[in-house]
Coordinates of C-alpha atoms in Angstrom, one line a residue:
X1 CA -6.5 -17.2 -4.0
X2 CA -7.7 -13.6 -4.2
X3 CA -7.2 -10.9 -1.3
X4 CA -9.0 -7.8 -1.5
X5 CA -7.1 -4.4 0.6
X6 CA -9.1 -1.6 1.7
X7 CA -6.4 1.4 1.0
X8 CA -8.6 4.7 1.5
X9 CA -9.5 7.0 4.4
X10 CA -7.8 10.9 5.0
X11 CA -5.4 9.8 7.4
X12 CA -6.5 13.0 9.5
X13 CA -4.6 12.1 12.6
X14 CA -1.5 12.1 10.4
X15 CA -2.0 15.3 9.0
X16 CA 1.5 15.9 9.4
X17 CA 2.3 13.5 6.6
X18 CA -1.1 13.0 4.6
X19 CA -1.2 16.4 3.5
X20 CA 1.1 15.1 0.3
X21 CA 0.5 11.7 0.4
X22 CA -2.9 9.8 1.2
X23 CA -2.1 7.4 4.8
X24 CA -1.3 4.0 3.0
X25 CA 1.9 5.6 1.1
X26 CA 2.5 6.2 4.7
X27 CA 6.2 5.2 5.5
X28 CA 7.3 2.4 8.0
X29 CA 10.7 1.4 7.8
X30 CA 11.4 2.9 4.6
X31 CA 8.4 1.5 3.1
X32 CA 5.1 2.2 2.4
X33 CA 2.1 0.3 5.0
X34 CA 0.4 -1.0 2.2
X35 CA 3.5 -2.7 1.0
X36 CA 3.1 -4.9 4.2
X37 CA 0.1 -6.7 3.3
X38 CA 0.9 -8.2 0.1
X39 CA 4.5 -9.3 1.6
X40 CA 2.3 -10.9 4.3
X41 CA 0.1 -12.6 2.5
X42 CA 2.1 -13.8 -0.3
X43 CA 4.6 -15.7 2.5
X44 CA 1.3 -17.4 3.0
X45 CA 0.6 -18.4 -0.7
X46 CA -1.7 -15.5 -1.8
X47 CA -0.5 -13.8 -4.5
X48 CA -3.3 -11.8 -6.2
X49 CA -4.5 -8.7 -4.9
X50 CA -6.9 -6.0 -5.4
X51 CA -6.6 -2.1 -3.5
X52 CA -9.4 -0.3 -3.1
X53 CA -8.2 2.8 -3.1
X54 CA -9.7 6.1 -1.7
X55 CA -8.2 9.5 -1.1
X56 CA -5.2 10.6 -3.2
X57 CA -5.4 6.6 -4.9
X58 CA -3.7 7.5 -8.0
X59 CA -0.5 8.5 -5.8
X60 CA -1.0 4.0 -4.9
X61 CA -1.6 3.1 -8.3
X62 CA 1.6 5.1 -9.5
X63 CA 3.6 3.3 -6.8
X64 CA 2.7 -0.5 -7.5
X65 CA 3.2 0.6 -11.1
X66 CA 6.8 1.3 -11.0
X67 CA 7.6 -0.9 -8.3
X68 CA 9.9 -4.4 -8.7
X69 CA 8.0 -6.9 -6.7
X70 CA 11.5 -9.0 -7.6
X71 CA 13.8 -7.3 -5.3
X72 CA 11.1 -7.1 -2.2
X73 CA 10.7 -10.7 -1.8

């Protein structure tokens, strides 16, 4: 099973911290918000995902490129 994340937007009300970073590298916790959803939905047997990514998307792709899925799980 396939799940498609919408990962774009400006993130204006968070100016504060989208002026360097678009608002799904957002932290929570420590973590990015995006990094949520494919937690969530791989506890519930969905494992392949595709972000759509908007403003600043290379800054995501960069991430979940250099990122150990291992030691998140």
């Amino acid at each position: 099973m396939k799940a498609v994340i919408l990962a774009g937007g400006f993130g204006t009300r968070l100016s504060e911290e989208t002026g360097v970073r678009p608002k799904p590298m957002v932290e929570i916790g420590g973590r990015p918000i995006t990094l949520a959803h494919p937690q969530l939905y791989s506890h519930h047997g969905i494992n392949d995902f595709i972000i759509c990514c908007g403003y600043k998307g290379y800054m995501i792709k960069e991430y979940f490129a250099n990122i150990s899925f291992i030691c998140l799980m």
